[in-house]
Short mmCIF file of C-alpha atoms in Angstrom, two decimals:
data_model
loop_
_atom_site.label_atom_id
_atom_site.label_comp_id
_atom_site.label_asym_id
_atom_site.label_seq_id
_atom_site.Cartn_x
_atom_site.Cartn_y
_atom_site.Cartn_z
CA ASP A 15 5.94 9.09 -22.02
CA SER A 16 9.12 11.21 -22.48
CA TYR A 17 7.96 13.78 -19.94
CA ALA A 18 10.74 15.23 -17.79
CA TYR A 19 9.51 15.14 -14.19
CA GLN A 20 10.64 17.49 -11.43
CA THR A 21 12.23 15.57 -8.55
CA VAL A 22 13.15 16.35 -4.99
CA GLN A 23 15.55 14.76 -2.46
CA ILE A 24 14.05 14.36 1.01
CA GLY A 25 16.42 12.68 3.44
CA THR A 26 17.68 9.50 1.78
CA GLN A 27 14.77 9.36 -0.67
CA CYS A 28 14.41 10.93 -4.13
CA TRP A 29 10.79 11.58 -5.10
CA PHE A 30 8.81 12.89 -8.01
CA ALA A 31 7.87 16.48 -7.06
CA GLU A 32 4.67 16.11 -9.17
CA ASN A 33 2.08 13.46 -9.87
CA LEU A 34 2.67 10.74 -12.41
CA ARG A 35 1.24 11.47 -15.89
CA TYR A 36 1.61 8.06 -17.54
CA LEU A 37 -1.49 7.54 -19.65
CA PRO A 38 -1.42 4.49 -21.94
CA ALA A 39 -5.25 4.58 -22.17
CA VAL A 40 -8.02 6.64 -20.71
CA HIS A 41 -11.37 5.34 -19.59
CA SER A 42 -14.85 6.91 -19.60
CA ASN A 43 -16.91 6.60 -16.41
CA SER A 44 -18.55 3.34 -17.53
CA GLU A 45 -15.28 1.94 -18.82
CA PHE A 46 -13.49 2.79 -15.56
CA ALA A 47 -16.17 0.98 -13.60
CA THR A 48 -15.86 -2.08 -15.88
CA GLN A 49 -12.07 -2.09 -15.54
CA GLY A 50 -12.43 -2.23 -11.74
CA ILE A 51 -15.03 -5.00 -11.86
CA ASN A 52 -12.77 -7.03 -14.13
CA GLU A 53 -9.69 -6.31 -11.98
CA LEU A 54 -7.88 -4.50 -14.83
CA PRO A 55 -5.91 -1.25 -14.91
CA GLY A 56 -8.08 1.89 -15.07
CA TYR A 57 -6.91 5.37 -16.00
CA GLY A 58 -8.63 8.74 -15.83
CA VAL A 59 -8.07 12.50 -15.99
CA TYR A 60 -10.25 14.43 -13.57
CA GLY A 61 -13.52 15.53 -15.16
CA TYR A 62 -12.98 13.76 -18.47
CA ASN A 63 -15.69 11.23 -19.38
CA GLY A 64 -14.15 9.96 -22.60
CA SER A 65 -11.57 7.55 -24.05
CA ASP A 66 -9.37 9.61 -26.30
CA VAL A 67 -5.83 9.91 -24.95
CA PRO A 68 -4.76 13.02 -26.98
CA THR A 69 -7.90 14.85 -25.85
CA ALA A 70 -7.28 13.90 -22.25
CA LYS A 71 -3.65 15.01 -22.40
CA ALA A 72 -4.67 18.46 -23.67
CA LEU A 73 -6.83 19.11 -20.61
CA THR A 74 -5.69 21.54 -17.93
CA ASN A 75 -6.46 18.92 -15.25
CA TYR A 76 -4.06 16.49 -16.88
CA ILE A 77 -1.35 19.16 -17.12
CA ASN A 78 -1.80 20.29 -13.53
CA TYR A 79 -2.75 17.17 -11.67
CA GLY A 80 -1.66 14.17 -13.77
CA VAL A 81 -3.59 10.88 -13.89
CA LEU A 82 -5.91 9.03 -11.47
CA TYR A 83 -5.19 5.27 -11.44
CA ASN A 84 -7.06 2.39 -9.94
CA TRP A 85 -4.89 0.06 -7.85
CA PHE A 86 -4.86 -2.57 -10.61
CA ALA A 87 -2.77 -0.14 -12.63
CA VAL A 88 -0.39 0.14 -9.65
CA ASP A 89 -0.13 -3.59 -9.31
CA GLN A 90 -0.16 -4.82 -12.90
CA ALA A 91 1.12 -2.02 -15.12
CA SER A 92 4.38 -0.86 -13.42
CA PRO A 93 3.41 2.75 -14.29
CA CYS A 94 6.52 4.53 -13.02
CA PRO A 95 9.47 5.08 -15.39
CA THR A 96 12.44 2.71 -15.40
CA GLY A 97 14.49 3.22 -12.24
CA TRP A 98 11.47 4.42 -10.26
CA HIS A 99 8.60 2.64 -8.48
CA VAL A 100 5.31 3.18 -6.68
CA PRO A 101 6.35 3.61 -3.02
CA SER A 102 5.35 1.10 -0.39
CA ASP A 103 3.51 2.02 2.78
CA THR A 104 6.80 1.66 4.63
CA GLU A 105 8.54 4.02 2.25
CA PHE A 106 5.83 6.62 2.86
CA LEU A 107 6.31 6.18 6.61
CA THR A 108 10.04 6.87 6.10
CA LEU A 109 9.20 10.16 4.35
CA GLU A 110 6.68 11.18 6.99
CA GLU A 111 8.94 10.37 9.91
CA TYR A 112 11.69 12.48 8.30
CA VAL A 113 9.49 15.58 7.84
CA ASP A 114 7.37 15.26 11.03
CA PRO A 115 9.39 13.12 13.50
CA GLY A 116 7.49 11.56 16.36
CA ASN A 117 4.11 13.01 15.45
CA TYR A 118 2.40 9.83 14.28
CA THR A 119 -0.79 8.58 15.97
CA ASP A 120 -2.30 5.13 15.37
CA TRP A 121 -6.11 5.00 15.34
CA CYS A 122 -8.97 2.74 14.44
CA ASP A 123 -12.27 3.70 12.89
CA PRO A 124 -14.95 2.95 15.52
CA ILE A 125 -17.69 2.66 12.93
CA GLY A 126 -15.65 0.67 10.45
CA GLU A 127 -15.16 -3.04 10.06
CA PRO A 128 -13.00 -4.97 12.54
CA GLY A 129 -9.32 -4.16 11.92
CA ASP A 130 -10.27 -1.02 10.01
CA CYS A 131 -7.23 0.92 11.29
CA GLY A 132 -4.82 3.58 10.08
CA GLY A 133 -3.14 6.61 11.46
CA GLU A 134 -2.16 10.24 10.99
CA TRP A 135 0.86 12.53 11.07
CA ALA A 136 0.02 15.80 12.83
CA ASN A 137 1.84 18.28 10.60
CA ALA A 138 3.36 16.38 7.64
CA GLY A 139 0.55 17.29 5.31
CA GLY A 140 1.24 20.97 5.73
CA TYR A 141 4.96 20.47 5.16
CA LEU A 142 4.32 18.56 1.94
CA LYS A 143 1.40 20.55 0.39
CA GLN A 144 1.79 23.23 -2.23
CA THR A 145 1.18 26.64 -0.62
CA GLY A 146 -1.52 29.16 -1.32
CA THR A 147 -5.00 28.82 -2.83
CA THR A 148 -4.26 28.79 -6.55
CA TYR A 149 -4.92 25.09 -6.58
CA TRP A 150 -6.04 24.31 -3.01
CA ASN A 151 -9.29 25.57 -1.55
CA SER A 152 -8.99 27.98 1.35
CA PRO A 153 -7.79 27.77 4.05
CA ASN A 154 -5.17 25.19 3.01
CA LEU A 155 -4.21 24.81 6.62
CA GLY A 156 -0.57 24.53 7.55
CA ALA A 157 0.76 24.50 4.02
CA THR A 158 4.44 25.46 3.79
CA ASN A 159 5.79 23.08 1.09
CA ALA A 160 8.94 23.10 3.21
CA TYR A 161 10.50 20.20 1.33
CA GLY A 162 9.42 20.96 -2.26
CA PHE A 163 7.07 17.96 -2.43
CA ALA A 164 4.28 20.26 -3.66
CA VAL A 165 1.21 18.08 -3.28
CA LEU A 166 -1.77 19.31 -5.22
CA PRO A 167 -5.48 18.60 -4.56
CA THR A 168 -6.22 16.04 -7.24
CA GLY A 169 -9.43 14.67 -5.83
CA TYR A 170 -10.33 11.08 -6.66
CA ARG A 171 -12.33 8.95 -9.05
CA ASP A 172 -15.14 6.83 -7.67
CA PRO A 173 -15.10 3.13 -8.61
CA GLY A 174 -18.29 3.77 -10.60
CA GLY A 175 -16.55 6.49 -12.65
CA PRO A 176 -17.50 9.95 -11.37
CA PHE A 177 -14.92 12.36 -9.95
CA ASP A 178 -14.98 14.28 -6.69
CA LEU A 179 -13.06 16.66 -4.33
CA LEU A 180 -10.82 18.43 -6.85
CA ALA A 181 -9.16 21.40 -4.96
CA SER A 182 -10.15 19.94 -1.58
CA SER A 183 -8.20 16.73 -1.15
CA SER A 184 -5.27 14.69 -2.47
CA TYR A 185 -5.14 10.90 -2.44
CA ILE A 186 -1.91 9.03 -3.24
CA TRP A 187 -1.56 5.28 -3.65
CA SER A 188 1.12 3.12 -2.06
CA SER A 189 2.08 -0.25 -3.54
CA SER A 190 1.21 -2.06 -0.28
CA SER A 191 -1.93 -4.18 -0.29
CA GLU A 192 -3.85 -6.47 2.02
CA PRO A 193 -4.96 -9.25 -0.34
CA ALA A 194 -7.31 -10.87 2.18
CA SER A 195 -9.35 -7.71 2.51
CA GLY A 196 -9.01 -6.37 -1.08
CA LEU A 197 -7.61 -3.07 0.26
CA SER A 198 -4.42 -1.07 -0.29
CA TRP A 199 -2.72 1.67 1.72
CA TYR A 200 -2.92 5.28 0.57
CA ARG A 201 -2.28 8.79 1.86
CA ASN A 202 -4.77 11.69 2.16
CA LEU A 203 -3.96 15.37 2.46
CA GLY A 204 -6.62 18.05 2.63
CA ALA A 205 -7.35 21.77 2.47
CA GLU A 206 -8.99 21.72 5.91
CA HIS A 207 -6.16 20.02 7.81
CA ALA A 208 -2.37 19.92 8.10
CA ASN A 209 -2.36 16.16 8.75
CA ILE A 210 -1.53 13.28 6.51
CA TYR A 211 -3.98 10.42 6.94
CA ARG A 212 -2.75 6.88 6.43
CA TYR A 213 -5.58 4.58 5.46
CA HIS A 214 -6.58 1.85 3.09
CA GLU A 215 -9.13 1.67 0.27
CA GLY A 216 -10.58 -0.75 -2.31
CA TRP A 217 -8.68 -1.42 -5.47
CA SER A 218 -11.17 0.03 -7.97
CA ILE A 219 -11.05 3.69 -6.81
CA GLY A 220 -8.86 6.20 -8.70
CA PHE A 221 -6.02 7.92 -6.87
CA SER A 222 -2.79 9.68 -7.81
CA ILE A 223 0.74 8.22 -7.88
CA ARG A 224 4.06 9.75 -6.77
CA CYS A 225 7.08 7.75 -7.92
CA LEU A 226 10.13 7.03 -5.78
CA LYS A 227 13.65 6.33 -7.07
CA ASP A 228 14.81 2.75 -6.80
#
């Protein structure tokens, strides 16, 4: 898309310092739901219930937060620029261990389905979030942006199309999936906590992407 992304070196990894903006198409709420049902790539800009790409790209939410992608876009569309890729769950773990060494806790959801497990890093979210409350809701706990990763609260897009949690939470896809369960790993950062949550979600929901250099 010819956009020049800001990047940041963290340990041995070079990351985008902002969310991916690749937008080959944009889907209305009903279209986004249909894309998910048909296991096809789905694209959205927070709050935009339309299908005109130039209109979507002119929106402040596109400029600030980039694009929300279903996981079929991650898996089928190779959305990152040449020389970059959607990071795996393991590559996220490398980042998190570098910024918050030894502070990972495994846990399972007691009310979830069997095997519904994940984990959290105690402080990594604060180290990787953008500071202040220009974008994040107060209190934006623990935010220092110590590594220049500058995560913003993009919210998410429901599989049925509507958007939620702008300014409160950020959700970022990994490329790692569990085909038997129809789930893929993602990361969650929030205004109310300094943690990063590692969890998995169905493929039709819309999350952000951060690209990692090959």
